[in-house]
Amino acid sequence: MNTHNNIVWHHATVTRSRREAQNGHRGAILWFTGLSGAGKSTLAHAVEESLHQAGCRTFVLDGDNVRHGLCSDLGFSSKERTENIRRIGEMAKLFMEAGVIVLTAFISPFRDDRAYVRGMVGHGDFIEIFCNSSLETCEQRDVKGMYMKARAGQISDFTGISSPYEVPENPELLVNTGKEELAVCTNLVLDLLLSRGVVTSYNANPDEPPCGLHSLTLAPLA
């Protein structure tokens, strides 16, 4: 029996627009993509810290963390990577509908997968941020020791070594995380959110890191 024929969407009385009005900002999906070690998670959490201290509703979906729960049954074959991103996209969409600024930090190596998530939401709701760092720089960082293992043949289907990474062709923002300081990269993302009307303001001194970041111990981009 086709169960899809028996499922009807239930429309809530508390709408996305009402949640956004209460939050004081739009919901949005910030999709950080790039090689392992490019700085996706570090940048996503730095942006979240600034937004959180400015009073925004935020949540970071991190690639490793999600694979401990929601996607713990998936490996790293092309098919499983696609399913991983599909699940993340659906979850990110729910956060966005709740009026939350959701920041996703995933390698998400395939253009078609990223395009699929973009197509799940309305125009302007999906903001692709390419964390651009060379393979050489990422290998030099190798915070988790994964590149060394991949080069030694201990890890298969590793992006950049034995599995491809398809560079975004038209991301909303390209951030040179391999060269720029974290505070500079963070401000670029915050400026983009401001220009796109996701937030109306954030407390940042042009001569200092964004709101709150000057008091934190910033880890290297990873």
PDB file of C-alpha atoms in Angstrom:
ATOM      1  CA  MET A   1       0.000   0.000   0.000  1.00  0.00           C
ATOM      2  CA  ASN A   2       1.253   3.473  -0.849  1.00  0.00           C
ATOM      3  CA  THR A   3       1.150   5.231   2.525  1.00  0.00           C
ATOM      4  CA  HIS A   4       1.958   8.605   0.925  1.00  0.00           C
ATOM      5  CA  ASN A   5      -1.622   8.706  -0.391  1.00  0.00           C
ATOM      6  CA  ASN A   6      -2.889   8.583   3.195  1.00  0.00           C
ATOM      7  CA  ILE A   7      -0.715  11.393   4.573  1.00  0.00           C
ATOM      8  CA  VAL A   8      -2.102  14.927   4.733  1.00  0.00           C
ATOM      9  CA  TRP A   9      -0.057  17.979   5.680  1.00  0.00           C
ATOM     10  CA  HIS A  10      -1.360  19.636   8.857  1.00  0.00           C
ATOM     11  CA  HIS A  11      -1.152  23.425   8.771  1.00  0.00           C
ATOM     12  CA  ALA A  12      -0.216  25.048  12.091  1.00  0.00           C
ATOM     13  CA  THR A  13      -1.789  28.240  13.372  1.00  0.00           C
ATOM     14  CA  VAL A  14       1.615  29.441  14.611  1.00  0.00           C
ATOM     15  CA  THR A  15       3.290  30.194  11.284  1.00  0.00           C
ATOM     16  CA  ARG A  16       6.882  30.756  10.338  1.00  0.00           C
ATOM     17  CA  SER A  17       6.263  34.488   9.932  1.00  0.00           C
ATOM     18  CA  ARG A  18       4.839  34.710  13.459  1.00  0.00           C
ATOM     19  CA  ARG A  19       7.851  32.878  14.863  1.00  0.00           C
ATOM     20  CA  GLU A  20      10.210  35.161  12.966  1.00  0.00           C
ATOM     21  CA  ALA A  21       8.358  38.220  14.252  1.00  0.00           C
ATOM     22  CA  GLN A  22       8.754  36.960  17.805  1.00  0.00           C
ATOM     23  CA  ASN A  23      12.447  36.185  17.257  1.00  0.00           C
ATOM     24  CA  GLY A  24      13.170  39.531  15.630  1.00  0.00           C
ATOM     25  CA  HIS A  25      14.931  37.995  12.625  1.00  0.00           C
ATOM     26  CA  ARG A  26      14.313  35.698   9.686  1.00  0.00           C
ATOM     27  CA  GLY A  27      14.879  31.982   9.725  1.00  0.00           C
ATOM     28  CA  ALA A  28      17.548  30.834   7.268  1.00  0.00           C
ATOM     29  CA  ILE A  29      19.866  27.965   6.378  1.00  0.00           C
ATOM     30  CA  LEU A  30      23.566  28.869   6.306  1.00  0.00           C
ATOM     31  CA  TRP A  31      25.229  25.991   4.483  1.00  0.00           C
ATOM     32  CA  PHE A  32      28.998  25.904   5.157  1.00  0.00           C
ATOM     33  CA  THR A  33      30.711  23.586   2.676  1.00  0.00           C
ATOM     34  CA  GLY A  34      34.355  22.768   1.999  1.00  0.00           C
ATOM     35  CA  LEU A  35      37.065  20.183   2.510  1.00  0.00           C
ATOM     36  CA  SER A  36      37.740  18.548   5.834  1.00  0.00           C
ATOM     37  CA  GLY A  37      39.920  21.007   7.732  1.00  0.00           C
ATOM     38  CA  ALA A  38      38.733  24.019   5.744  1.00  0.00           C
ATOM     39  CA  GLY A  39      37.240  25.663   8.823  1.00  0.00           C
ATOM     40  CA  LYS A  40      33.518  24.988   8.396  1.00  0.00           C
ATOM     41  CA  SER A  41      32.728  24.084  11.990  1.00  0.00           C
ATOM     42  CA  THR A  42      35.016  26.718  13.496  1.00  0.00           C
ATOM     43  CA  LEU A  43      33.486  29.458  11.365  1.00  0.00           C
ATOM     44  CA  ALA A  44      29.901  28.251  11.880  1.00  0.00           C
ATOM     45  CA  HIS A  45      30.323  28.269  15.667  1.00  0.00           C
ATOM     46  CA  ALA A  46      32.015  31.690  15.617  1.00  0.00           C
ATOM     47  CA  VAL A  47      29.122  33.124  13.608  1.00  0.00           C
ATOM     48  CA  GLU A  48      26.625  31.453  15.941  1.00  0.00           C
ATOM     49  CA  GLU A  49      28.386  32.894  18.998  1.00  0.00           C
ATOM     50  CA  SER A  50      28.094  36.404  17.612  1.00  0.00           C
ATOM     51  CA  LEU A  51      24.447  35.944  16.611  1.00  0.00           C
ATOM     52  CA  HIS A  52      23.562  34.336  19.931  1.00  0.00           C
ATOM     53  CA  GLN A  53      25.071  37.203  21.896  1.00  0.00           C
ATOM     54  CA  ALA A  54      23.060  39.581  19.712  1.00  0.00           C
ATOM     55  CA  GLY A  55      19.869  37.794  20.808  1.00  0.00           C
ATOM     56  CA  CYS A  56      19.255  35.623  17.726  1.00  0.00           C
ATOM     57  CA  ARG A  57      17.812  32.100  17.807  1.00  0.00           C
ATOM     58  CA  THR A  58      20.476  29.821  16.335  1.00  0.00           C
ATOM     59  CA  PHE A  59      21.610  26.213  16.069  1.00  0.00           C
ATOM     60  CA  VAL A  60      24.659  24.556  14.506  1.00  0.00           C
ATOM     61  CA  LEU A  61      24.321  21.165  12.802  1.00  0.00           C
ATOM     62  CA  ASP A  62      27.825  19.707  12.687  1.00  0.00           C
ATOM     63  CA  GLY A  63      28.804  16.854  10.392  1.00  0.00           C
ATOM     64  CA  ASP A  64      30.547  14.704  13.012  1.00  0.00           C
ATOM     65  CA  ASN A  65      27.907  15.320  15.677  1.00  0.00           C
ATOM     66  CA  VAL A  66      25.021  14.351  13.411  1.00  0.00           C
ATOM     67  CA  ARG A  67      26.718  11.065  12.547  1.00  0.00           C
ATOM     68  CA  HIS A  68      26.614  10.148  16.242  1.00  0.00           C
ATOM     69  CA  GLY A  69      22.815  10.101  16.136  1.00  0.00           C
ATOM     70  CA  LEU A  70      20.529  10.895  13.221  1.00  0.00           C
ATOM     71  CA  CYS A  71      22.940   9.526  10.618  1.00  0.00           C
ATOM     72  CA  SER A  72      24.803   6.948  12.707  1.00  0.00           C
ATOM     73  CA  ASP A  73      23.622   4.206  10.351  1.00  0.00           C
ATOM     74  CA  LEU A  74      25.307   5.771   7.303  1.00  0.00           C
ATOM     75  CA  GLY A  75      28.781   5.252   5.891  1.00  0.00           C
ATOM     76  CA  PHE A  76      30.681   7.359   3.382  1.00  0.00           C
ATOM     77  CA  SER A  77      29.841   5.856   0.002  1.00  0.00           C
ATOM     78  CA  SER A  78      28.424   8.281  -2.567  1.00  0.00           C
ATOM     79  CA  LYS A  79      24.907   6.930  -1.989  1.00  0.00           C
ATOM     80  CA  GLU A  80      25.203   7.219   1.782  1.00  0.00           C
ATOM     81  CA  ARG A  81      26.658  10.719   1.571  1.00  0.00           C
ATOM     82  CA  THR A  82      23.644  11.752  -0.513  1.00  0.00           C
ATOM     83  CA  GLU A  83      21.248  10.315   2.062  1.00  0.00           C
ATOM     84  CA  ASN A  84      23.203  12.037   4.846  1.00  0.00           C
ATOM     85  CA  ILE A  85      22.723  15.416   3.181  1.00  0.00           C
ATOM     86  CA  ARG A  86      19.053  14.721   2.433  1.00  0.00           C
ATOM     87  CA  ARG A  87      18.391  14.075   6.117  1.00  0.00           C
ATOM     88  CA  ILE A  88      20.337  17.154   7.167  1.00  0.00           C
ATOM     89  CA  GLY A  89      18.438  19.237   4.637  1.00  0.00           C
ATOM     90  CA  GLU A  90      15.088  18.090   6.004  1.00  0.00           C
ATOM     91  CA  MET A  91      16.176  18.805   9.569  1.00  0.00           C
ATOM     92  CA  ALA A  92      17.607  22.208   8.649  1.00  0.00           C
ATOM     93  CA  LYS A  93      14.329  23.076   6.944  1.00  0.00           C
ATOM     94  CA  LEU A  94      12.415  22.321  10.150  1.00  0.00           C
ATOM     95  CA  PHE A  95      14.717  24.610  12.137  1.00  0.00           C
ATOM     96  CA  MET A  96      14.266  27.342   9.535  1.00  0.00           C
ATOM     97  CA  GLU A  97      10.480  26.982   9.655  1.00  0.00           C
ATOM     98  CA  ALA A  98      10.770  27.467  13.420  1.00  0.00           C
ATOM     99  CA  GLY A  99      12.326  30.869  12.695  1.00  0.00           C
ATOM    100  CA  VAL A 100      15.826  29.732  13.667  1.00  0.00           C
ATOM    101  CA  ILE A 101      19.044  30.645  11.882  1.00  0.00           C
ATOM    102  CA  VAL A 102      20.472  27.166  11.370  1.00  0.00           C
ATOM    103  CA  LEU A 103      24.145  26.822  10.478  1.00  0.00           C
ATOM    104  CA  THR A 104      25.180  23.541   8.873  1.00  0.00           C
ATOM    105  CA  ALA A 105      28.838  22.501   8.717  1.00  0.00           C
ATOM    106  CA  PHE A 106      29.188  19.575   6.307  1.00  0.00           C
ATOM    107  CA  ILE A 107      31.705  18.719   3.621  1.00  0.00           C
ATOM    108  CA  SER A 108      28.676  18.018   1.369  1.00  0.00           C
ATOM    109  CA  PRO A 109      31.001  17.307  -1.575  1.00  0.00           C
ATOM    110  CA  PHE A 110      28.451  16.911  -4.365  1.00  0.00           C
ATOM    111  CA  ARG A 111      26.811  19.851  -6.168  1.00  0.00           C
ATOM    112  CA  ASP A 112      23.631  17.909  -6.856  1.00  0.00           C
ATOM    113  CA  ASP A 113      23.141  17.205  -3.149  1.00  0.00           C
ATOM    114  CA  ARG A 114      23.585  20.859  -2.218  1.00  0.00           C
ATOM    115  CA  ALA A 115      21.261  21.877  -5.049  1.00  0.00           C
ATOM    116  CA  TYR A 116      18.680  19.399  -3.773  1.00  0.00           C
ATOM    117  CA  VAL A 117      18.621  21.054  -0.348  1.00  0.00           C
ATOM    118  CA  ARG A 118      18.452  24.502  -1.947  1.00  0.00           C
ATOM    119  CA  GLY A 119      15.427  23.328  -3.912  1.00  0.00           C
ATOM    120  CA  MET A 120      13.657  22.199  -0.731  1.00  0.00           C
ATOM    121  CA  VAL A 121      13.220  25.765   0.512  1.00  0.00           C
ATOM    122  CA  GLY A 122      12.161  29.122  -0.856  1.00  0.00           C
ATOM    123  CA  HIS A 123      14.320  31.573  -2.747  1.00  0.00           C
ATOM    124  CA  GLY A 124      16.797  33.279  -0.431  1.00  0.00           C
ATOM    125  CA  ASP A 125      16.348  30.775   2.424  1.00  0.00           C
ATOM    126  CA  PHE A 126      19.428  28.706   1.520  1.00  0.00           C
ATOM    127  CA  ILE A 127      22.727  30.566   1.799  1.00  0.00           C
ATOM    128  CA  GLU A 128      25.702  28.585   0.530  1.00  0.00           C
ATOM    129  CA  ILE A 129      29.026  29.582   2.097  1.00  0.00           C
ATOM    130  CA  PHE A 130      32.094  28.044   0.497  1.00  0.00           C
ATOM    131  CA  CYS A 131      34.953  27.710   2.970  1.00  0.00           C
ATOM    132  CA  ASN A 132      37.804  27.881   0.480  1.00  0.00           C
ATOM    133  CA  SER A 133      41.042  26.340   1.683  1.00  0.00           C
ATOM    134  CA  SER A 134      43.537  24.442  -0.418  1.00  0.00           C
ATOM    135  CA  LEU A 135      44.003  20.715   0.029  1.00  0.00           C
ATOM    136  CA  GLU A 136      47.607  21.411   1.030  1.00  0.00           C
ATOM    137  CA  THR A 137      46.515  23.756   3.827  1.00  0.00           C
ATOM    138  CA  CYS A 138      43.841  21.336   5.025  1.00  0.00           C
ATOM    139  CA  GLU A 139      46.385  18.516   5.132  1.00  0.00           C
ATOM    140  CA  GLN A 140      48.820  20.692   7.079  1.00  0.00           C
ATOM    141  CA  ARG A 141      46.113  21.371   9.661  1.00  0.00           C
ATOM    142  CA  ASP A 142      44.789  17.777   9.758  1.00  0.00           C
ATOM    143  CA  VAL A 143      43.355  18.428  13.210  1.00  0.00           C
ATOM    144  CA  LYS A 144      41.719  14.998  13.375  1.00  0.00           C
ATOM    145  CA  GLY A 145      44.532  13.062  11.697  1.00  0.00           C
ATOM    146  CA  MET A 146      42.189  11.929   8.944  1.00  0.00           C
ATOM    147  CA  TYR A 147      44.311  12.969   5.965  1.00  0.00           C
ATOM    148  CA  MET A 148      47.250  10.968   7.282  1.00  0.00           C
ATOM    149  CA  LYS A 149      45.040   7.906   7.601  1.00  0.00           C
ATOM    150  CA  ALA A 150      43.532   8.470   4.153  1.00  0.00           C
ATOM    151  CA  ARG A 151      46.973   8.793   2.560  1.00  0.00           C
ATOM    152  CA  ALA A 152      47.953   5.559   4.284  1.00  0.00           C
ATOM    153  CA  GLY A 153      44.917   3.802   2.841  1.00  0.00           C
ATOM    154  CA  GLN A 154      43.296   3.361   6.247  1.00  0.00           C
ATOM    155  CA  ILE A 155      40.213   5.404   5.271  1.00  0.00           C
ATOM    156  CA  SER A 156      38.366   4.876   1.997  1.00  0.00           C
ATOM    157  CA  ASP A 157      36.125   7.377   0.188  1.00  0.00           C
ATOM    158  CA  PHE A 158      37.867  10.325   1.839  1.00  0.00           C
ATOM    159  CA  THR A 159      37.014  13.649   0.206  1.00  0.00           C
ATOM    160  CA  GLY A 160      39.948  15.278  -1.539  1.00  0.00           C
ATOM    161  CA  ILE A 161      42.024  12.090  -1.510  1.00  0.00           C
ATOM    162  CA  SER A 162      39.974   9.141  -2.739  1.00  0.00           C
ATOM    163  CA  SER A 163      36.626  10.843  -3.297  1.00  0.00           C
ATOM    164  CA  PRO A 164      35.943  14.096  -5.180  1.00  0.00           C
ATOM    165  CA  TYR A 165      34.907  17.491  -3.859  1.00  0.00           C
ATOM    166  CA  GLU A 166      32.830  19.519  -6.317  1.00  0.00           C
ATOM    167  CA  VAL A 167      33.541  23.206  -5.748  1.00  0.00           C
ATOM    168  CA  PRO A 168      30.430  25.430  -5.597  1.00  0.00           C
ATOM    169  CA  GLU A 169      29.928  27.323  -8.844  1.00  0.00           C
ATOM    170  CA  ASN A 170      27.831  30.220  -7.523  1.00  0.00           C
ATOM    171  CA  PRO A 171      27.861  30.296  -3.724  1.00  0.00           C
ATOM    172  CA  GLU A 172      26.289  33.242  -1.947  1.00  0.00           C
ATOM    173  CA  LEU A 173      29.645  33.772  -0.235  1.00  0.00           C
ATOM    174  CA  LEU A 174      33.200  32.536  -0.766  1.00  0.00           C
ATOM    175  CA  VAL A 175      35.347  32.851   2.330  1.00  0.00           C
ATOM    176  CA  ASN A 176      39.109  32.293   2.100  1.00  0.00           C
ATOM    177  CA  THR A 177      39.369  30.313   5.313  1.00  0.00           C
ATOM    178  CA  GLY A 178      42.791  29.050   4.291  1.00  0.00           C
ATOM    179  CA  LYS A 179      44.275  32.559   4.465  1.00  0.00           C
ATOM    180  CA  GLU A 180      42.009  34.976   6.351  1.00  0.00           C
ATOM    181  CA  GLU A 181      41.736  35.336  10.127  1.00  0.00           C
ATOM    182  CA  LEU A 182      38.655  33.889  11.818  1.00  0.00           C
ATOM    183  CA  ALA A 183      37.317  37.306  12.865  1.00  0.00           C
ATOM    184  CA  VAL A 184      37.532  38.543   9.267  1.00  0.00           C
ATOM    185  CA  CYS A 185      35.690  35.485   7.960  1.00  0.00           C
ATOM    186  CA  THR A 186      33.038  35.832  10.660  1.00  0.00           C
ATOM    187  CA  ASN A 187      32.393  39.471   9.803  1.00  0.00           C
ATOM    188  CA  LEU A 188      31.994  38.566   6.127  1.00  0.00           C
ATOM    189  CA  VAL A 189      29.220  36.129   7.003  1.00  0.00           C
ATOM    190  CA  LEU A 190      27.527  38.575   9.366  1.00  0.00           C
ATOM    191  CA  ASP A 191      27.679  41.321   6.740  1.00  0.00           C
ATOM    192  CA  LEU A 192      26.040  38.965   4.251  1.00  0.00           C
ATOM    193  CA  LEU A 193      23.208  38.206   6.678  1.00  0.00           C
ATOM    194  CA  LEU A 194      22.717  41.914   7.220  1.00  0.00           C
ATOM    195  CA  SER A 195      22.660  42.701   3.497  1.00  0.00           C
ATOM    196  CA  ARG A 196      20.138  39.911   2.830  1.00  0.00           C
ATOM    197  CA  GLY A 197      17.819  41.015   5.599  1.00  0.00           C
ATOM    198  CA  VAL A 198      18.186  37.867   7.709  1.00  0.00           C
ATOM    199  CA  VAL A 199      19.163  40.091  10.626  1.00  0.00           C
ATOM    200  CA  THR A 200      18.665  43.827  10.936  1.00  0.00           C
ATOM    201  CA  SER A 201      21.772  44.536  13.010  1.00  0.00           C
ATOM    202  CA  TYR A 202      24.566  42.981  15.022  1.00  0.00           C
ATOM    203  CA  ASN A 203      26.899  44.504  17.546  1.00  0.00           C
ATOM    204  CA  ALA A 204      30.278  44.626  15.823  1.00  0.00           C
ATOM    205  CA  ASN A 205      33.012  47.222  16.062  1.00  0.00           C
ATOM    206  CA  PRO A 206      34.825  47.492  12.702  1.00  0.00           C
ATOM    207  CA  ASP A 207      38.111  47.612  14.633  1.00  0.00           C
ATOM    208  CA  GLU A 208      37.318  44.515  16.716  1.00  0.00           C
ATOM    209  CA  PRO A 209      36.043  40.967  16.153  1.00  0.00           C
ATOM    210  CA  PRO A 210      32.232  40.616  16.072  1.00  0.00           C
ATOM    211  CA  CYS A 211      30.115  40.810  19.196  1.00  0.00           C
ATOM    212  CA  GLY A 212      31.527  38.635  21.938  1.00  0.00           C
ATOM    213  CA  LEU A 213      34.308  37.111  19.875  1.00  0.00           C
ATOM    214  CA  HIS A 214      37.018  39.345  21.310  1.00  0.00           C
ATOM    215  CA  SER A 215      36.533  37.629  24.693  1.00  0.00           C
ATOM    216  CA  LEU A 216      36.823  34.080  23.369  1.00  0.00           C
ATOM    217  CA  THR A 217      39.841  31.861  22.871  1.00  0.00           C
ATOM    218  CA  LEU A 218      39.596  31.198  19.152  1.00  0.00           C
ATOM    219  CA  ALA A 219      40.716  27.800  17.936  1.00  0.00           C
ATOM    220  CA  PRO A 220      42.467  27.433  14.552  1.00  0.00           C
ATOM    221  CA  LEU A 221      40.127  26.981  11.623  1.00  0.00           C
ATOM    222  CA  ALA A 222      39.368  23.264  11.287  1.00  0.00           C
TER     223      ALA A 222
END
